[in-house]
PDB file of C-alpha atoms in Angstrom:
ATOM      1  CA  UNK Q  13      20.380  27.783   6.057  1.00 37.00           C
ATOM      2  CA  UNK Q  14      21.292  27.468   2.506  1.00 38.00           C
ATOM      3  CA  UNK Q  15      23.593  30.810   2.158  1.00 39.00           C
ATOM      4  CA  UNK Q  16      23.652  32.639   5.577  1.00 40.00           C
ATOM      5  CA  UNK Q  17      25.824  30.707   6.902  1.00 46.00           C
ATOM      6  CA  UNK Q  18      28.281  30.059   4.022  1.00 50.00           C
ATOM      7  CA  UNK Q  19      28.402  33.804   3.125  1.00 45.00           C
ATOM      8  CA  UNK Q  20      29.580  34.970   6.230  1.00 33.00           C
ATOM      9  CA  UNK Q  21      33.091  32.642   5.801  1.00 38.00           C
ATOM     10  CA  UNK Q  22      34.324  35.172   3.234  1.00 40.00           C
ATOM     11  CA  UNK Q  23      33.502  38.752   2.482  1.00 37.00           C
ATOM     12  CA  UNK Q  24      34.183  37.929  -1.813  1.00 40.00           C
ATOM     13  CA  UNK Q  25      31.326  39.618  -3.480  1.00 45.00           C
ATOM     14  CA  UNK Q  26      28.501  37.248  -4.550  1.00 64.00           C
ATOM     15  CA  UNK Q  27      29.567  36.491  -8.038  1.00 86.00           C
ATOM     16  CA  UNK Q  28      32.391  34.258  -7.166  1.00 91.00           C
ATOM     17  CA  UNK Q  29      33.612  32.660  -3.787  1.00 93.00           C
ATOM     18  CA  UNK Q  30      37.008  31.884  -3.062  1.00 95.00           C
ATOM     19  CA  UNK Q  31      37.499  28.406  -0.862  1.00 97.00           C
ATOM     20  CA  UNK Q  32      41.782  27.761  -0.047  1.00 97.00           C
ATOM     21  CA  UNK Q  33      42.774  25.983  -3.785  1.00 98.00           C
ATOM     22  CA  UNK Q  34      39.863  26.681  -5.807  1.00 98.00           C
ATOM     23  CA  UNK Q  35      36.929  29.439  -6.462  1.00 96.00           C
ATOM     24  CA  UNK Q  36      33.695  28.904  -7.663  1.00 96.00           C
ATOM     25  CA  UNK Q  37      32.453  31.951 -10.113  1.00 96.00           C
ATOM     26  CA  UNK Q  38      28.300  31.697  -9.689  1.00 94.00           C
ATOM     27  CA  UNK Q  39      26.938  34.372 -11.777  1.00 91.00           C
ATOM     28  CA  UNK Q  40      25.622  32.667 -14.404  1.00 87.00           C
ATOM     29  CA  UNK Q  41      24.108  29.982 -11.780  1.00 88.00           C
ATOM     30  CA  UNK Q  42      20.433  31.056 -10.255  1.00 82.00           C
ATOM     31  CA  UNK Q  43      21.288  28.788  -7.094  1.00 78.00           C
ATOM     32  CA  UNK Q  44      24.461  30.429  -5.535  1.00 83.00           C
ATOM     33  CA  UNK Q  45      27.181  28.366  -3.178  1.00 83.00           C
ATOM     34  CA  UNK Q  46      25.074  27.337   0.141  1.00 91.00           C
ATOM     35  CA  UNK Q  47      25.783  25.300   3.419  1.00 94.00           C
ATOM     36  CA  UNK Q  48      24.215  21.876   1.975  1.00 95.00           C
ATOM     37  CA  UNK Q  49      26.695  21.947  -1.032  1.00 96.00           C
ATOM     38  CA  UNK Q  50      29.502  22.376   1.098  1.00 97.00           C
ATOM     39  CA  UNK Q  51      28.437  19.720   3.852  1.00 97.00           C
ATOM     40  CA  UNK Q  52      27.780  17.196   1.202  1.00 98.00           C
ATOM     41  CA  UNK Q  53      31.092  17.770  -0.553  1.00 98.00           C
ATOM     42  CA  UNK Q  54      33.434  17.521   2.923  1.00 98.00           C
ATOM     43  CA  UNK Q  55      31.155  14.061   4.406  1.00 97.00           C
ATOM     44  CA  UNK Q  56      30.894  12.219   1.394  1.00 97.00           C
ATOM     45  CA  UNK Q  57      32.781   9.364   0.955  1.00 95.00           C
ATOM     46  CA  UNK Q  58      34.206   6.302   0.285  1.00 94.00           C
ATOM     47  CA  UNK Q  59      37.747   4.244   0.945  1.00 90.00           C
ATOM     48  CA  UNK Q  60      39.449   3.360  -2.504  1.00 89.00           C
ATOM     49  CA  UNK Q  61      36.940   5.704  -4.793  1.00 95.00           C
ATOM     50  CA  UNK Q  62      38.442   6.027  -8.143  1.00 97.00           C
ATOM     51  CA  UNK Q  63      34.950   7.055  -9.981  1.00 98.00           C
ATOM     52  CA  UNK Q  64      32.954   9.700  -9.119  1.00 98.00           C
ATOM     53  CA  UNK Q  65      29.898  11.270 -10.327  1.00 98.00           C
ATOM     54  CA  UNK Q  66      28.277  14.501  -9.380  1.00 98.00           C
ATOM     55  CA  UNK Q  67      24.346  14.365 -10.340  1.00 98.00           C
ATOM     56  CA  UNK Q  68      23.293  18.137 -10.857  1.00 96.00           C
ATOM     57  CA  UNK Q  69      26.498  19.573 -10.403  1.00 96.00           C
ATOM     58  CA  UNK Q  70      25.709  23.382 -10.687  1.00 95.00           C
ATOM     59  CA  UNK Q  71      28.161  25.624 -10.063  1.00 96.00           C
ATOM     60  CA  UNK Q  72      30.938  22.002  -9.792  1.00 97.00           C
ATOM     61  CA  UNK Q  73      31.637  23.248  -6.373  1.00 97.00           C
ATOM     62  CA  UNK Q  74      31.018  19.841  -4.680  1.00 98.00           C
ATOM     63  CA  UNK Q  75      32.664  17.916  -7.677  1.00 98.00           C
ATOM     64  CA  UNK Q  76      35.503  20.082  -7.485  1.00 98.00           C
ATOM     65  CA  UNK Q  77      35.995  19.547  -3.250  1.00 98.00           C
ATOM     66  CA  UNK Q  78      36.077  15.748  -3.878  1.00 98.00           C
ATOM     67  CA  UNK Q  79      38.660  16.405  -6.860  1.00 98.00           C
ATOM     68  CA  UNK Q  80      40.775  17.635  -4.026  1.00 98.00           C
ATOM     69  CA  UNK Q  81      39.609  15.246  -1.000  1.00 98.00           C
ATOM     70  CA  UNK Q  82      40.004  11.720  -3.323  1.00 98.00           C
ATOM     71  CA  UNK Q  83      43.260  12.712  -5.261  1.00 97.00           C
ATOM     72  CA  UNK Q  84      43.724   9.526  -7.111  1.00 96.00           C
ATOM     73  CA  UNK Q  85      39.751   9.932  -8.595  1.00 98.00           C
ATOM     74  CA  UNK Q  86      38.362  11.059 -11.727  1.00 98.00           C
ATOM     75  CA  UNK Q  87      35.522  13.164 -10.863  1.00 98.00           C
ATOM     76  CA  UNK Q  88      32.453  13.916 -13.282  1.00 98.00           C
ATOM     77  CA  UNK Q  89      29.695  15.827 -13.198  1.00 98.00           C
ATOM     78  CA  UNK Q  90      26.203  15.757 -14.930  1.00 98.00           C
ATOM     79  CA  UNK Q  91      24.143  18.962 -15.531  1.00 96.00           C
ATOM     80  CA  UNK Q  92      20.873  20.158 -17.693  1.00 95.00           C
ATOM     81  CA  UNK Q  93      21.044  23.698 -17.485  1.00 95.00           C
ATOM     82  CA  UNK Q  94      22.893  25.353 -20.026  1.00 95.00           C
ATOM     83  CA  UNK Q  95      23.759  27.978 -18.205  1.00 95.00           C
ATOM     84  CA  UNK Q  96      24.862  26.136 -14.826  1.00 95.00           C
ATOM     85  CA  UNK Q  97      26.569  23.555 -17.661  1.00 97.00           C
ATOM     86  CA  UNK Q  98      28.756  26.755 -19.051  1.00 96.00           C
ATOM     87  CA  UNK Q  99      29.490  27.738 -15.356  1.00 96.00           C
ATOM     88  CA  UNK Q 100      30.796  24.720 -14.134  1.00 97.00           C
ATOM     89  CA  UNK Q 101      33.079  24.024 -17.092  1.00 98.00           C
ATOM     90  CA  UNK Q 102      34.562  27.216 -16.584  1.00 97.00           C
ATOM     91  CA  UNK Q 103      35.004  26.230 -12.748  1.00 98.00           C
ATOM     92  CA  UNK Q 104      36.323  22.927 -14.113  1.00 98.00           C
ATOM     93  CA  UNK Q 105      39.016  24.430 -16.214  1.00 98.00           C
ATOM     94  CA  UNK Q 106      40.236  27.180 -14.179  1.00 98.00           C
ATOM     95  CA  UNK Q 107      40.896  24.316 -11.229  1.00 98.00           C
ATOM     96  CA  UNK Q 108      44.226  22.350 -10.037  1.00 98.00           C
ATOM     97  CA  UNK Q 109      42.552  19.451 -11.174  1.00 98.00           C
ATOM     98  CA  UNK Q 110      41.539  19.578 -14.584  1.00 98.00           C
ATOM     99  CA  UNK Q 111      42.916  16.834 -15.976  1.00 98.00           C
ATOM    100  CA  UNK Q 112      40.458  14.917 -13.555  1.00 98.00           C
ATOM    101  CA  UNK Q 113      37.396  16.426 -14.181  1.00 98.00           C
ATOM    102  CA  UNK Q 114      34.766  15.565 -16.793  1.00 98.00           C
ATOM    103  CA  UNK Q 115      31.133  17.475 -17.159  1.00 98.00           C
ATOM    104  CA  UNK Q 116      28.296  16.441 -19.733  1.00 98.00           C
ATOM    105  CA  UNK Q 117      25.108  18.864 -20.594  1.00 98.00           C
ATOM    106  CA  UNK Q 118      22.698  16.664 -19.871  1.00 97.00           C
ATOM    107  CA  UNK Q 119      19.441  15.406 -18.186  1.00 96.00           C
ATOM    108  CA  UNK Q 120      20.529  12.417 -15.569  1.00 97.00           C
ATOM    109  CA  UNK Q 121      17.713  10.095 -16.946  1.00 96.00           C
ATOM    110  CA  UNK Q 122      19.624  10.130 -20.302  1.00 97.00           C
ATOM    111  CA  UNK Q 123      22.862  10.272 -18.545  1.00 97.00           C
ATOM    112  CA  UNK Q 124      22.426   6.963 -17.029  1.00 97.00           C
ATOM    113  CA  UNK Q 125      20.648   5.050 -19.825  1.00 95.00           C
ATOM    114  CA  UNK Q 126      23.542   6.342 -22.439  1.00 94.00           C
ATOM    115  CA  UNK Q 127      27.003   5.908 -19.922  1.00 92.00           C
ATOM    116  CA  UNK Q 128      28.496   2.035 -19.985  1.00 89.00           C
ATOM    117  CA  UNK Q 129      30.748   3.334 -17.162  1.00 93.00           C
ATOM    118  CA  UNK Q 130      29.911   2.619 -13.413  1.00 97.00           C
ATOM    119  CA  UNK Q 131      31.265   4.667 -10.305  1.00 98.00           C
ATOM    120  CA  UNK Q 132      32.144   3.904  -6.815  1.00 97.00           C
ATOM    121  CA  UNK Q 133      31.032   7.179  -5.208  1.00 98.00           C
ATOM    122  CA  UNK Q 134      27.842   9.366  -6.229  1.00 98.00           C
ATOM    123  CA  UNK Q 135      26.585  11.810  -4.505  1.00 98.00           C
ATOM    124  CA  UNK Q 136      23.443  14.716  -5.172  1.00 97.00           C
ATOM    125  CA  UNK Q 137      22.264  17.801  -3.449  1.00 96.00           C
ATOM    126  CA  UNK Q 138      19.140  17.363  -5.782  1.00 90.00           C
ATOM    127  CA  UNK Q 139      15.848  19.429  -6.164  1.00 79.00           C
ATOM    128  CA  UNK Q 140      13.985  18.992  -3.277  1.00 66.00           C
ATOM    129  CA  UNK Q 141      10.561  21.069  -3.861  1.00 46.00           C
ATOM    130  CA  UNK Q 142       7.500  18.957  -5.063  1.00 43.00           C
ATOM    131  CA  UNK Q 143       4.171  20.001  -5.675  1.00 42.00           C
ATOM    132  CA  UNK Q 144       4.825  23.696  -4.408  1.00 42.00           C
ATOM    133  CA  UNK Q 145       4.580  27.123  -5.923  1.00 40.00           C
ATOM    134  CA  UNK Q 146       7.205  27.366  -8.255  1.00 43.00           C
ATOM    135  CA  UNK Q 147       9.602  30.647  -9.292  1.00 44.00           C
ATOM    136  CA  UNK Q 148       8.662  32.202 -12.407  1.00 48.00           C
ATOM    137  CA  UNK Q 149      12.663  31.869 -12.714  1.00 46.00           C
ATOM    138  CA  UNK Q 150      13.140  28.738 -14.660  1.00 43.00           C
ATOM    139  CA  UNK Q 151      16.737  28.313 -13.612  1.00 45.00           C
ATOM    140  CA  UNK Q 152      15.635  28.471 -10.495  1.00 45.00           C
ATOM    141  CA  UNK Q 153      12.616  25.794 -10.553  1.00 41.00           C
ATOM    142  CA  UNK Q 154      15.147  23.443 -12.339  1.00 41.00           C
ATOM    143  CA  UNK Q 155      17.454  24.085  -8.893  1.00 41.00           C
ATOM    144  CA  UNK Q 156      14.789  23.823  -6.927  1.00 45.00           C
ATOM    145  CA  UNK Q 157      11.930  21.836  -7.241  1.00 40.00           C
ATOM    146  CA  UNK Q 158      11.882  17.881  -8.141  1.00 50.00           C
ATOM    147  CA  UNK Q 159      10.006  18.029 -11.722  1.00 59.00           C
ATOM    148  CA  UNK Q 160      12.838  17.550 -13.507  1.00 78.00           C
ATOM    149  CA  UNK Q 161      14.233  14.766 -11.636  1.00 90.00           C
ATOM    150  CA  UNK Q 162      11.894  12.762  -8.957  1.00 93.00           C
ATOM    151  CA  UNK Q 163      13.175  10.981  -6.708  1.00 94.00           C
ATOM    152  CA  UNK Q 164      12.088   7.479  -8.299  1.00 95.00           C
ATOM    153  CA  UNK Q 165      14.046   9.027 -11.170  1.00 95.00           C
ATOM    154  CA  UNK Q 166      17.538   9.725  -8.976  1.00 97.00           C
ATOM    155  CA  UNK Q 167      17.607   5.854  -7.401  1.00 97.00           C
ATOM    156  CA  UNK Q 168      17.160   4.276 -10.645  1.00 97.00           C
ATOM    157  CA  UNK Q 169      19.949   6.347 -12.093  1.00 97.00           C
ATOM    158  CA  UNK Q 170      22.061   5.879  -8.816  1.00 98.00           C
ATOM    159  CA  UNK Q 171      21.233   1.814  -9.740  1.00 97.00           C
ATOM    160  CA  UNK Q 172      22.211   1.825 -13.036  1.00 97.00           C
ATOM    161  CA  UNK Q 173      25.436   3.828 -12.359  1.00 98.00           C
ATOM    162  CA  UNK Q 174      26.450   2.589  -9.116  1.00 98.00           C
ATOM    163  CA  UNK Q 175      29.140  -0.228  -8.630  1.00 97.00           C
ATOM    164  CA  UNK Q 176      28.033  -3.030  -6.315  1.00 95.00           C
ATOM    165  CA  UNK Q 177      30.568  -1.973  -3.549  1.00 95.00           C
ATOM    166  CA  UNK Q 178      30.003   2.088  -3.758  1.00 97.00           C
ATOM    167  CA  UNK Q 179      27.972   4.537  -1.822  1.00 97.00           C
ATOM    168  CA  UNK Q 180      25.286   7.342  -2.732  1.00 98.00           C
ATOM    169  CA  UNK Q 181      25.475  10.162  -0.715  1.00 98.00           C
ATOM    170  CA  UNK Q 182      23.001  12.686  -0.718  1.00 97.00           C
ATOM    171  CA  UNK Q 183      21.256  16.054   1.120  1.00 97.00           C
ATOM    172  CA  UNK Q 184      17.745  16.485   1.947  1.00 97.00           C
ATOM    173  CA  UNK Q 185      15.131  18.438   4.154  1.00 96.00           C
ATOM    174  CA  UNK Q 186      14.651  16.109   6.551  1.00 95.00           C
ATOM    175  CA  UNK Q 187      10.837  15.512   5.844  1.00 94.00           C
ATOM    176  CA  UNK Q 188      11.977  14.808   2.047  1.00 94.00           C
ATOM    177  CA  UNK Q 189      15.059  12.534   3.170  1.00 96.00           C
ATOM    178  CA  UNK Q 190      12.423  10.022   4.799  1.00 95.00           C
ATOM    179  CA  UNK Q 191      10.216   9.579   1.900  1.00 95.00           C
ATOM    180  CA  UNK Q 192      13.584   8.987  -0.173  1.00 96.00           C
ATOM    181  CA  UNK Q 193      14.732   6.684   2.490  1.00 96.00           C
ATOM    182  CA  UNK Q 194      11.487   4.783   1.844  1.00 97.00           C
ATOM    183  CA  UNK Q 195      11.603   4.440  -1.577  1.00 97.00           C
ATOM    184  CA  UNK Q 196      15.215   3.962  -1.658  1.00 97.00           C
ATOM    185  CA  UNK Q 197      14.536  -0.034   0.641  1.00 95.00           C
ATOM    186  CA  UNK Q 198      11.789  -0.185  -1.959  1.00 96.00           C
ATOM    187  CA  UNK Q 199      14.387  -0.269  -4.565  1.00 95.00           C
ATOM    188  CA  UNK Q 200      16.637  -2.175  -2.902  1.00 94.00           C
ATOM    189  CA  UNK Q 201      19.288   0.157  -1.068  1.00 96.00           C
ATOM    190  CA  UNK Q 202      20.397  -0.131   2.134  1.00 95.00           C
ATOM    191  CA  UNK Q 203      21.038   2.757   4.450  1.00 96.00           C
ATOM    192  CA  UNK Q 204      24.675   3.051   5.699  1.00 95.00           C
ATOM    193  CA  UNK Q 205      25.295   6.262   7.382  1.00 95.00           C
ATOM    194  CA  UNK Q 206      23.359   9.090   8.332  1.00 96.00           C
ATOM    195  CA  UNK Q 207      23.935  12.401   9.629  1.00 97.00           C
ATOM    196  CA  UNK Q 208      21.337  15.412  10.973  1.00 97.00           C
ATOM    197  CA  UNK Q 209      22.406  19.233  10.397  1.00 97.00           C
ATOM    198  CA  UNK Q 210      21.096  21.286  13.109  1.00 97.00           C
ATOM    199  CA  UNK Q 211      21.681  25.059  12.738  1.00 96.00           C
ATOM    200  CA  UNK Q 212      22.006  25.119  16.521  1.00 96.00           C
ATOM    201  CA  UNK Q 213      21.878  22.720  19.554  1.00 95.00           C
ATOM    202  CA  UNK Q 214      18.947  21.723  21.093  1.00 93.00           C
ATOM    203  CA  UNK Q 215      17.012  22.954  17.462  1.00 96.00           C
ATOM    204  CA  UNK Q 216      14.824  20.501  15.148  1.00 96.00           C
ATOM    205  CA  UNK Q 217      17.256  19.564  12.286  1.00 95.00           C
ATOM    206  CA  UNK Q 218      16.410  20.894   8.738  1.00 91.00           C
ATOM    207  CA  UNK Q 219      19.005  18.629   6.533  1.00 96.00           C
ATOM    208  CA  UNK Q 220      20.638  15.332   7.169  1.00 97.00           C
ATOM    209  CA  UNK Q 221      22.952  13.311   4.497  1.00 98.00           C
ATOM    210  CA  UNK Q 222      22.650   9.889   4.398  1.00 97.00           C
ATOM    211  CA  UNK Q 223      24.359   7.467   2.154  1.00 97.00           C
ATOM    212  CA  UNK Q 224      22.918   4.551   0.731  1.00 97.00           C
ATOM    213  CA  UNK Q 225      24.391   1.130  -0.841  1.00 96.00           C
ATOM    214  CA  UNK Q 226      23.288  -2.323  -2.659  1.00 93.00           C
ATOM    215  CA  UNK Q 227      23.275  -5.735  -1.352  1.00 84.00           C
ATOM    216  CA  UNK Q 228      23.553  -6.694   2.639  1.00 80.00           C
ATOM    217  CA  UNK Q 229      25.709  -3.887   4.665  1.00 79.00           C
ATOM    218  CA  UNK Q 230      26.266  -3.107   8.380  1.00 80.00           C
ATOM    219  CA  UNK Q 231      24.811   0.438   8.763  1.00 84.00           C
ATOM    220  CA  UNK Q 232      27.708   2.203   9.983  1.00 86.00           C
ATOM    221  CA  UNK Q 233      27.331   4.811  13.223  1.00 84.00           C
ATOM    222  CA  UNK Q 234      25.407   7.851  12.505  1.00 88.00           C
ATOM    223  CA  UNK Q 235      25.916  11.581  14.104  1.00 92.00           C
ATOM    224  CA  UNK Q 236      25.281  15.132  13.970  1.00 95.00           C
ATOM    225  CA  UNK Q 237      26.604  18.099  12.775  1.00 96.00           C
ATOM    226  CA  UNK Q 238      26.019  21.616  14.261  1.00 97.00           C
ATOM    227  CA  UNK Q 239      26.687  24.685  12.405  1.00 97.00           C
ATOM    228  CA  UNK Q 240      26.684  27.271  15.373  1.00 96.00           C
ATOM    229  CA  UNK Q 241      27.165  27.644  18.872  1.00 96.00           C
ATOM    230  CA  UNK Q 242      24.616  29.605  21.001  1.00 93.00           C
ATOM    231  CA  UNK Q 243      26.881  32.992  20.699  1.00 93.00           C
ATOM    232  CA  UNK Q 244      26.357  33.014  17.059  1.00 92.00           C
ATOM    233  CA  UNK Q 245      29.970  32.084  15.964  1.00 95.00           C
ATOM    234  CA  UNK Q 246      30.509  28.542  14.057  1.00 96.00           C
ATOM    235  CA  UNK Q 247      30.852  25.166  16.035  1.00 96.00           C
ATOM    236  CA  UNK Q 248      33.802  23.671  16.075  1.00 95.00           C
ATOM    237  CA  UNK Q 249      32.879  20.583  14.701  1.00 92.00           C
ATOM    238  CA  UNK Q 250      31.591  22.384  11.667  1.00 96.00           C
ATOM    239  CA  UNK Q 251      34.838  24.408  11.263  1.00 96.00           C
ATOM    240  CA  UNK Q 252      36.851  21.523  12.158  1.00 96.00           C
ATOM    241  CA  UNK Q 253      35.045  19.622   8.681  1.00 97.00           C
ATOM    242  CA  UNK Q 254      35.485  22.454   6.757  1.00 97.00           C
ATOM    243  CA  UNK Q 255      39.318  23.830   7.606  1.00 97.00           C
ATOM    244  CA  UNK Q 256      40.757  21.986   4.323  1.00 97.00           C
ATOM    245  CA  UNK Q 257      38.161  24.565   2.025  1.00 98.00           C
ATOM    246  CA  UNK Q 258      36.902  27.353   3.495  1.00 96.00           C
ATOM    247  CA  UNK Q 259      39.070  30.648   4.085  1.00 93.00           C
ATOM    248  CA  UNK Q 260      39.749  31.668   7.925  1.00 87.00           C
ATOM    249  CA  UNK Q 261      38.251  28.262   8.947  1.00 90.00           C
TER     250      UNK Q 261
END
């Protein structure tokens, strides 16, 4: 699900995509634009955000889709592969919204043990694989599997970073997302919203997002998105969340 679908919104050749007011060049990135990215950058949010941090930004493309959503926001990312790092600054720059954007080379667990400043909004599509055969690609086991950031790791980060009123947001397998949702009560979050990605109705979901806050909340009402209707073209609910980015949506 993680490119399949996303590829076949534009026919630009896989070193850069082009979304309506920004592109995203990938080549020097070994995890190229996917679905998750784009689902977690259009469903995040937050009323009144004017802080928000990226954690593992990549190729900036969901940093750079909230730079456009939350126009009154400074957006950041944080990223510890060089090359990803060099990608994303470029993406950064070449942007309408510059002036708002802010990346730092770095490892999150240093991130948020060296940054005084708190945000309203976080959000993470964060390694996912643990304990499993890894690439012989390091770029790609940094993108992909959870040894460089655990999940203990990400919710004490999120804590330390993470104004008493905001909201993380984040995208997981669903088998992974309810082990984080476990730890995440053990550390004191509470769940707010929640949403399952099916690639087609009537099919066992493989993502959901969820969002996650401190102190006492009302969960808020949770849904579904579905990528494709049985003929093979996309849902409408999915185009409908994507119109504002994605070319012929």
């Amino acid at each position: 699900m993680r490119r399949k679908e996303i590829r076949a919104c534009s026919d630009m050749a896989n070193s850069y995509f082009q979304f309506k007011q920004f592109r995203i060049e990938q080549d020097r990135c070994a995890m190229k634009m996917g679905t998750d990215a784009v689902l977690l950058g259009a469903l995040a949010h937050l009323d009144k955000t004017k802080m928000i941090l990226d954690i593992g930004t990549g190729t900036g493309v969901i940093a750079l889709m909230l730079a456009q959503r939350f126009p009154e926001a400074r957006v950041h990312g944080v990223e510890i592969e060089a090359q990803a790092f060099v990608q994303a600054t470029q993406n950064f720059r070449d942007s309408p919204w510059r002036d708002r954007l802010e990346i730092d080379h770095a490892a999150f667990q240093d991130y948020a043990l060296t940054r005084d400043r708190k945000y309203d909004l976080i959000v993470s599509n964060p390694p996912f694989f643990s304990g499993q055969l890894k690439s012989p690609d390091t770029q790609k086991s940094w993108a992909r599997h959870d040894d460089q950031l655990s999940q203990k790791d990400l919710l004490l980060g999120v804590d330390q970073l993470l104004t008493e009123e905001g909201l993380f947001w984040l995208i997981l397998p669903v088998r992974e997302m309810r082990l984080f949702k476990t730890l995440a009560k053990q550390s004191g979050f509470v769940l707010q919203q929640e949403y399952l990605i099916r690639d087609r109705a009537g099919v066992d979901p493989r993502r959901q997002i969820c969002s996650f806050g401190k102190g006492n909340r009302c969960p808020k009402p949770s849904g579904e998105i579905i990528l494709k209707e049985a003929s093979g073209g996309f849902h409408i609910d999915y185009r409908n969340l994507l119109k504002d980015f994605l070319l012929d949506f």
